[in-house]
XYZ file of C-alpha atoms in Angstrom:
540
model
C 0.278 -0.049 -0.479
C 1.207 2.830 -1.101
C 0.059 6.533 0.279
C -2.316 6.747 -2.609
C -4.004 3.578 -1.998
C -7.536 3.969 -2.705
C -7.675 8.097 -3.815
C -9.915 6.380 -6.800
C -12.595 5.108 -4.660
C -12.357 7.831 -2.774
C -12.493 10.498 -5.278
C -16.676 8.426 -6.363
C -17.111 8.638 -3.149
C -16.595 12.164 -2.982
C -18.143 12.978 -6.536
C -21.609 11.228 -4.855
C -20.974 13.162 -2.396
C -20.844 16.615 -3.730
C -22.963 15.370 -6.600
C -25.962 18.226 -5.399
C -24.178 20.680 -4.380
C -21.215 21.125 -6.493
C -23.143 20.557 -9.770
C -25.576 23.846 -7.444
C -23.082 25.866 -7.332
C -21.324 25.020 -11.211
C -25.329 25.097 -12.331
C -26.293 28.472 -10.227
C -23.200 30.547 -10.720
C -23.644 29.436 -14.707
C -26.788 30.995 -14.786
C -26.655 33.879 -12.917
C -23.859 35.092 -15.922
C -25.955 34.218 -18.756
C -28.890 36.390 -17.076
C -26.612 39.563 -16.855
C -24.924 39.089 -19.961
C -27.892 38.813 -22.076
C -29.630 41.666 -19.163
C -25.826 43.939 -20.561
C -26.778 42.390 -24.511
C -30.059 44.265 -24.047
C -28.905 47.410 -22.405
C -25.867 48.428 -24.885
C -26.328 48.382 -27.832
C -25.369 51.628 -29.643
C -21.195 51.141 -29.501
C -21.634 55.502 -27.546
C -23.207 52.715 -24.848
C -20.322 50.898 -24.076
C -17.632 53.512 -24.199
C -19.851 55.309 -21.494
C -20.249 52.011 -19.742
C -16.653 51.011 -19.427
C -16.230 55.036 -18.568
C -18.032 55.219 -15.389
C -15.573 52.309 -14.148
C -12.355 53.986 -14.851
C -13.473 57.737 -13.647
C -14.614 55.741 -10.659
C -11.706 55.178 -8.180
C -13.785 53.294 -5.484
C -15.737 51.206 -7.932
C -12.294 49.046 -8.704
C -12.349 47.995 -6.412
C -15.032 45.361 -7.139
C -13.739 45.432 -11.580
C -11.038 46.529 -13.517
C -11.991 47.303 -16.915
C -10.645 46.400 -20.191
C -11.732 48.274 -23.130
C -15.373 49.718 -24.856
C -16.531 46.106 -25.356
C -20.027 44.100 -23.927
C -18.181 41.403 -22.320
C -15.697 43.914 -20.795
C -18.682 45.059 -19.136
C -20.322 41.490 -17.651
C -16.841 41.363 -16.249
C -16.254 44.631 -14.790
C -19.446 44.016 -12.584
C -19.501 40.657 -12.657
C -16.181 38.735 -12.919
C -14.230 39.385 -9.139
C -17.913 37.734 -7.586
C -17.703 34.803 -9.860
C -14.294 34.263 -8.323
C -15.192 34.940 -4.486
C -17.988 32.254 -5.281
C -15.419 30.185 -7.498
C -13.322 30.114 -4.486
C -15.033 29.431 -1.893
C -17.031 26.734 -3.142
C -13.598 24.777 -3.682
C -12.544 25.944 -0.023
C -15.916 24.708 1.426
C -15.732 21.679 0.095
C -12.240 20.630 0.594
C -12.648 21.305 4.105
C -15.500 18.871 4.429
C -14.234 15.680 2.996
C -10.772 16.295 4.768
C -11.497 17.436 8.699
C -14.856 17.928 8.501
C -15.158 13.977 7.265
C -12.692 13.867 10.703
C -14.281 15.456 12.927
C -18.082 13.340 12.182
C -15.094 10.025 12.461
C -15.770 9.026 8.729
C -11.706 9.232 7.515
C -11.430 7.457 10.738
C -14.067 4.201 9.286
C -12.556 4.579 6.662
C -8.458 5.252 7.771
C -8.789 1.210 8.418
C -9.414 -0.071 5.459
C -7.179 -0.010 2.821
C -6.575 3.487 2.234
C -3.427 5.576 1.620
C -2.197 8.660 3.867
C -3.062 11.312 1.387
C -5.815 9.729 -0.649
C -9.585 12.010 0.937
C -7.001 14.636 0.038
C -6.544 14.005 -3.436
C -9.007 13.027 -3.782
C -11.188 16.633 -2.623
C -9.194 17.847 -4.249
C -9.264 15.753 -7.743
C -13.178 16.234 -7.116
C -12.845 19.939 -6.808
C -10.534 20.903 -10.163
C -13.274 19.039 -12.509
C -15.672 20.832 -11.073
C -13.892 23.620 -12.073
C -12.619 22.308 -15.540
C -16.833 21.923 -16.113
C -17.772 25.243 -15.134
C -15.659 27.454 -16.840
C -16.597 25.384 -20.101
C -20.235 25.774 -18.334
C -19.257 29.931 -18.136
C -17.340 30.741 -21.470
C -20.906 28.486 -23.002
C -22.896 31.287 -20.470
C -21.193 33.582 -22.373
C -20.809 32.845 -26.819
C -24.850 31.869 -26.341
C -24.806 35.489 -26.027
C -23.074 36.327 -28.389
C -19.822 36.805 -26.922
C -16.707 36.408 -28.508
C -15.714 32.222 -27.913
C -11.771 33.890 -26.907
C -12.557 36.085 -24.263
C -15.483 34.063 -23.311
C -13.282 30.719 -21.999
C -10.240 33.294 -20.863
C -12.592 34.451 -18.591
C -14.099 30.419 -17.841
C -10.956 29.680 -17.748
C -9.818 32.819 -14.992
C -12.921 31.922 -12.262
C -11.226 28.709 -12.104
C -8.325 28.995 -11.991
C -8.893 30.786 -8.993
C -11.652 27.538 -7.744
C -8.774 25.852 -7.623
C -6.236 28.088 -6.103
C -8.018 28.324 -3.244
C -8.573 24.722 -3.528
C -4.867 24.548 -2.838
C -5.407 26.904 0.696
C -7.584 24.394 1.793
C -5.673 22.023 1.538
C -3.417 24.030 3.578
C -4.980 24.712 6.178
C -6.914 21.776 7.163
C -3.095 20.877 7.807
C -2.872 23.498 10.434
C -6.790 25.031 11.691
C -7.710 22.715 15.135
C -11.477 22.620 13.629
C -12.639 22.443 9.840
C -14.548 26.013 10.789
C -11.187 27.563 12.581
C -9.590 25.794 8.404
C -12.466 27.014 6.684
C -12.152 31.210 8.556
C -8.160 30.258 7.297
C -9.124 30.385 4.591
C -12.135 33.048 3.592
C -9.413 35.071 5.610
C -6.472 35.095 2.373
C -9.405 35.201 0.263
C -9.995 38.443 2.177
C -7.031 39.648 1.964
C -7.141 39.148 -1.772
C -9.548 40.690 -2.287
C -7.900 43.613 -1.085
C -5.180 43.233 -2.716
C -6.947 43.183 -5.825
C -8.639 45.940 -5.731
C -6.379 48.722 -3.920
C -4.375 47.736 -7.488
C -6.106 48.722 -9.338
C -7.354 51.627 -7.034
C -4.316 52.812 -7.470
C -3.338 51.786 -11.270
C -3.847 54.313 -14.300
C -6.005 54.845 -17.018
C -5.101 55.327 -20.955
C -6.267 58.280 -22.206
C -9.943 57.121 -23.518
C -10.701 56.055 -20.429
C -12.346 53.005 -21.200
C -8.829 50.437 -19.943
C -7.241 50.944 -17.054
C -3.658 49.995 -16.049
C -2.846 48.383 -12.178
C -0.523 49.176 -10.018
C 1.439 46.845 -8.654
C -0.342 45.097 -5.224
C -2.650 43.615 -8.037
C 0.315 41.167 -8.763
C 0.072 39.816 -5.553
C -2.953 38.418 -5.511
C -5.044 35.407 -7.798
C -7.679 37.301 -8.420
C -5.113 40.223 -9.968
C -3.441 38.084 -11.761
C -6.664 36.332 -13.041
C -7.621 39.528 -14.013
C -4.978 40.338 -15.720
C -5.688 37.961 -17.665
C -8.485 41.575 -19.632
C -10.932 38.369 -20.623
C -12.521 40.872 -23.382
C -9.919 42.921 -24.337
C -6.317 40.992 -24.477
C -6.988 37.857 -23.908
C -4.325 37.066 -21.967
C -3.328 33.447 -21.288
C -0.284 33.279 -20.094
C -0.928 34.486 -16.313
C -1.783 30.956 -15.631
C 1.382 29.553 -15.373
C 1.301 31.457 -13.039
C -1.774 29.727 -11.468
C 0.195 26.607 -12.181
C 3.716 27.087 -9.822
C 1.358 28.598 -6.408
C -1.303 25.611 -6.451
C 1.419 22.715 -6.830
C 3.701 24.670 -4.333
C 0.962 24.925 -2.705
C -0.188 21.720 -2.684
C 3.109 20.254 -2.334
C 3.526 21.964 0.762
C -0.031 20.359 2.216
C 1.402 17.438 1.166
C 4.813 17.598 3.412
C 2.242 18.680 6.508
C -0.414 16.101 6.049
C 2.437 13.396 7.804
C 3.680 15.568 10.281
C -0.320 15.954 11.815
C -2.433 13.289 13.475
C -5.763 12.325 12.670
C -8.537 15.458 13.998
C -6.122 17.684 14.686
C -3.757 20.022 13.376
C -0.977 21.325 13.567
C -2.262 24.199 15.850
C -2.942 23.605 19.142
C -6.698 23.919 20.248
C -7.129 27.627 22.522
C -8.329 26.730 25.793
C -11.500 28.774 26.606
C -12.765 30.050 29.714
C -13.550 27.880 32.388
C -16.382 29.637 33.285
C -19.364 30.509 30.749
C -19.870 33.989 29.747
C -23.384 35.547 30.320
C -24.092 36.356 27.285
C -23.339 32.187 26.011
C -25.847 30.733 28.383
C -28.178 30.984 26.253
C -28.856 29.970 22.680
C -29.396 32.848 20.917
C -26.457 34.170 22.594
C -24.231 31.182 22.067
C -24.751 31.456 18.615
C -23.714 35.861 17.526
C -21.319 34.444 19.162
C -19.969 31.627 16.824
C -21.732 34.517 13.448
C -19.998 37.044 15.378
C -16.845 37.202 13.291
C -19.948 36.043 9.601
C -21.480 39.415 10.119
C -18.288 41.151 11.662
C -16.826 40.004 7.624
C -19.786 40.666 5.995
C -21.011 44.342 7.607
C -17.559 45.872 6.047
C -18.381 44.716 2.324
C -22.030 45.773 2.976
C -19.996 49.056 3.813
C -17.619 49.718 1.975
C -20.124 48.206 -1.217
C -22.548 50.914 -0.617
C -21.039 53.561 0.645
C -19.367 52.746 -3.547
C -22.706 52.783 -4.713
C -23.477 56.633 -3.197
C -20.565 58.033 -4.199
C -21.649 56.781 -8.075
C -25.381 58.771 -7.582
C -22.820 61.947 -9.138
C -22.113 59.989 -12.613
C -25.213 58.624 -12.046
C -27.547 61.481 -12.518
C -25.807 62.491 -16.135
C -26.041 58.427 -17.372
C -27.820 58.208 -20.620
C -28.709 56.061 -22.894
C -29.537 52.183 -23.705
C -27.815 52.615 -19.480
C -30.421 55.247 -18.415
C -33.532 53.043 -19.139
C -32.057 50.548 -17.021
C -32.064 52.141 -14.310
C -35.467 54.789 -14.917
C -37.059 50.640 -15.343
C -35.991 48.718 -12.927
C -36.241 51.677 -10.328
C -39.692 52.206 -11.376
C -40.283 55.527 -12.489
C -37.897 58.590 -14.845
C -35.830 60.124 -12.569
C -33.033 58.905 -13.263
C -31.715 59.523 -8.904
C -34.411 58.214 -7.025
C -35.065 55.121 -9.757
C -30.822 54.065 -9.020
C -32.005 54.522 -5.374
C -34.219 51.703 -5.599
C -32.457 50.128 -7.696
C -28.990 49.180 -5.350
C -31.549 49.288 -2.031
C -32.380 45.898 -4.509
C -29.975 44.878 -5.668
C -28.468 45.156 -1.813
C -30.772 42.882 -0.598
C -30.877 39.965 -2.847
C -27.408 39.688 -1.884
C -28.676 40.532 1.970
C -30.816 37.250 1.535
C -27.727 35.626 0.371
C -25.961 35.887 3.794
C -29.488 34.901 5.770
C -29.418 31.880 4.315
C -26.561 31.500 4.970
C -27.235 31.956 8.671
C -30.263 29.665 8.834
C -28.593 27.129 7.472
C -25.982 27.119 9.735
C -29.199 24.881 12.009
C -28.634 22.193 9.439
C -25.122 22.104 9.895
C -25.517 21.815 13.627
C -27.737 19.600 13.191
C -25.521 17.306 10.792
C -22.060 17.700 12.551
C -24.218 15.812 15.867
C -23.271 19.833 18.010
C -26.535 20.303 18.187
C -27.725 16.840 20.273
C -25.027 18.062 22.946
C -26.857 21.473 23.248
C -30.565 20.425 23.703
C -29.330 17.406 26.095
C -28.707 20.451 28.437
C -32.791 21.551 28.251
C -33.053 23.193 25.822
C -36.397 23.336 23.007
C -36.251 23.290 19.791
C -38.148 25.545 19.705
C -35.598 27.844 21.299
C -33.467 26.886 19.595
C -34.262 27.320 16.256
C -35.878 31.282 17.756
C -31.876 32.043 18.022
C -30.863 31.363 15.623
C -33.271 33.751 13.717
C -32.747 35.930 15.887
C -30.068 36.587 15.086
C -29.702 36.178 11.180
C -32.763 38.077 11.253
C -31.052 40.371 13.144
C -27.491 40.945 10.741
C -29.908 40.956 8.274
C -31.644 44.420 9.227
C -27.678 45.182 11.174
C -26.080 44.303 6.690
C -29.410 46.963 5.017
C -29.035 49.577 7.433
C -24.975 49.644 6.752
C -25.387 49.041 3.794
C -28.598 52.067 2.888
C -26.149 54.361 5.179
C -22.963 53.512 3.500
C -25.105 54.271 -0.020
C -26.513 57.750 1.454
C -22.841 58.392 3.415
C -21.549 58.764 -0.480
C -24.638 60.765 -2.056
C -24.513 63.148 0.637
C -20.651 63.895 0.071
C -21.341 63.646 -3.524
C -24.292 65.629 -4.450
C -25.263 67.484 -1.203
C -27.207 67.311 1.802
C -25.861 63.666 3.252
C -29.368 64.001 5.712
C -31.873 63.666 2.473
C -30.211 60.943 0.720
C -29.814 59.494 4.384
C -33.044 60.127 5.156
C -34.028 58.334 1.036
C -31.940 55.230 1.072
C -32.302 53.871 4.328
C -36.047 53.890 3.402
C -34.821 51.921 0.661
C -33.369 49.328 2.207
C -36.301 48.932 5.738
C -38.784 47.953 2.318
C -36.839 45.589 1.032
C -36.666 43.038 4.920
C -39.695 41.592 4.328
C -38.387 40.378 0.996
C -35.257 39.646 3.038
C -37.148 37.634 5.555
C -39.375 35.429 3.052
C -36.799 34.243 1.134
C -34.745 33.151 4.678
C -37.928 31.753 5.914
C -38.114 29.485 3.368
C -34.439 27.984 4.353
C -36.758 27.937 6.951
C -39.057 25.797 5.723
C -36.733 23.618 4.009
C -34.770 22.166 6.403
C -37.890 21.517 8.638
C -39.627 19.327 5.874
C -36.291 18.575 3.786
C -33.811 18.275 5.935
C -31.865 15.928 3.637
C -32.133 18.654 0.896
C -31.782 21.585 3.408
C -29.173 23.318 1.569
C -29.662 22.230 -2.327
C -33.641 23.488 -2.169
C -33.105 27.071 -0.104
C -29.237 27.964 -2.605
C -32.138 27.116 -5.163
C -34.647 29.243 -3.941
C -31.792 32.136 -3.997
C -31.261 31.340 -7.471
C -34.216 32.099 -7.970
C -34.865 34.694 -6.097
C -32.002 36.655 -7.747
C -33.045 35.239 -11.306
C -36.892 35.951 -11.137
C -36.825 39.734 -10.024
C -37.061 42.474 -10.857
C -32.849 43.372 -11.521
C -32.606 40.014 -14.610
C -36.301 39.064 -15.266
C -36.817 42.032 -17.345
C -33.726 42.112 -19.214
C -34.541 37.167 -19.980
C -37.974 38.997 -21.109
C -39.821 36.817 -18.636
C -43.478 37.245 -17.855
C -44.553 39.611 -15.007
C -46.808 36.345 -14.220
C -42.611 34.006 -13.771
C -41.257 37.247 -12.534
C -44.203 36.995 -9.676
C -42.479 34.166 -7.346
C -39.998 36.355 -6.536
C -40.969 37.972 -3.199
C -38.500 40.724 -5.044
C -40.781 41.344 -6.911
C -43.566 42.923 -5.154
C -41.045 45.501 -3.100
C -42.125 49.058 -4.033
C -39.262 51.215 -5.970
C -38.590 53.634 -2.357
C -37.936 56.561 -2.997
C -39.154 56.697 -6.710
C -42.751 55.767 -6.047
C -44.378 55.467 -2.684
C -44.764 52.842 -0.093
C -47.843 50.632 0.221
C -48.855 48.659 2.341
C -50.363 46.039 1.070
C -46.874 44.389 -0.617
C -45.202 44.990 2.062
C -48.021 43.359 4.530
C -48.610 39.895 1.904
C -44.915 39.527 2.130
C -44.520 39.632 6.359
C -47.279 37.008 6.150
C -46.064 34.648 4.704
C -42.452 35.542 5.805
C -44.676 34.241 10.087
C -46.480 31.664 7.860
C -43.492 29.552 7.088
C -41.408 30.738 9.572
C -44.154 28.738 11.528
C -44.826 25.728 9.355
C -41.073 25.733 9.598
C -40.505 25.428 12.868
C -43.239 22.818 13.146
C -41.523 21.429 11.587
C -38.560 21.135 13.490
C -40.460 20.352 16.476
C -42.079 17.102 15.191
C -39.328 15.290 13.475
C -37.114 13.059 13.902
C -33.633 14.595 14.319
C -31.097 13.774 11.153
C -27.244 13.136 12.997
C -23.791 11.224 11.785
C -24.338 7.698 12.045
């Protein structure tokens, strides 16, 4: 038996376990890129529209944090808005998969059972990397096809797909290292996510410090961008040069990280990391003596990271207000259609509030699904044995999920108001408009979260893929993508975001908000009752 014995069988096992989860990730990102590309193809009809769209992020330094312009083209405009987001999602998909098949399997005892058979020391790690590498390859092809079917050049489309897949595989290798170092699977995910956050900031700072060309449609990044895998992918310049040579840097880094991970595997015990777990206090603080307090303690790191990101996005989008009021052509039509009014600034505030709400809905669903993760990991059994009832446990999670969603939406809206106030003046008025626009989005956000709770109660084994499928459907069928995709109103009505009043472009109608709130409460009661009555699905 060698160190890789059993890798093929473990690869089949990992592929079977992840056949639904990875499929949803890949197909969800593909559907998002397809919808976004279709939206830009319909919005940017003339060359003047394309040039204006390229000049907007080039002239706004803050917006460069989110994307790098590589010239006037429809594909390039899509890359400015979507490329970094796709890379971050692909990186998270890979990190979660590698951690799930390595350290999480060790924590649940699966690795020990499998390791008692003819399985080499490197087999589980190799199987995890092989599975995500195949998923990344498929994803690269589908992302390229998503843009080709929308009429974009083949070279640029598949360069973009290759860049996203390269970033994903790089962070699979990062996770392969962190699972050797961290003492728990949660810490391994956290360390890899911190590396991802650092890579995002480095690429964004490099773009912000970069210089624009004379036409104002292309940015040449500064040196910090070259310290980040996300920056390397951006330097591949899809639709603006289509360079493939940065892939060689990815190959070198992935090979080095996997070599480091391989050297660390044999230095640690199964179920333990090289970095020892920090000892806690002998007595719990008062805030930890309730399910809500414990859940807040476990979620506060993620909430802090989301809060910083949402505030930054709000400030950037708010600072764009001065440029938005001069937008003409198809871009102006898009904001007026999305925002539901012909007053461009009010329509822009309403459309950006809706977009922020869709992002916050992702956070709420992620936090609600922690309940299912606690159940699957077996930690819920210990908690319930201490006298905590199931409804109280559910309520603790909901308080944190809902509270976190409200905080994020307020931070995002306040950031937009402050940014708009600095750009247009009269900050108090701008702040009032954007906060009102954000608050009316809360019922729709909570409906999506309540759907996730109902899925946990009624279909626990399918809760995660079902909840994320609901999120994707709510985004694609909503007011942002629905009109661009030519969807009929009856289909768009499926998304809760379709029914939110376009404040401040229009007045706040109480009826749709009451209906959404009632739907949220009904789904919440159904989900809580189902969790209370069904049997727990604990690890074997």
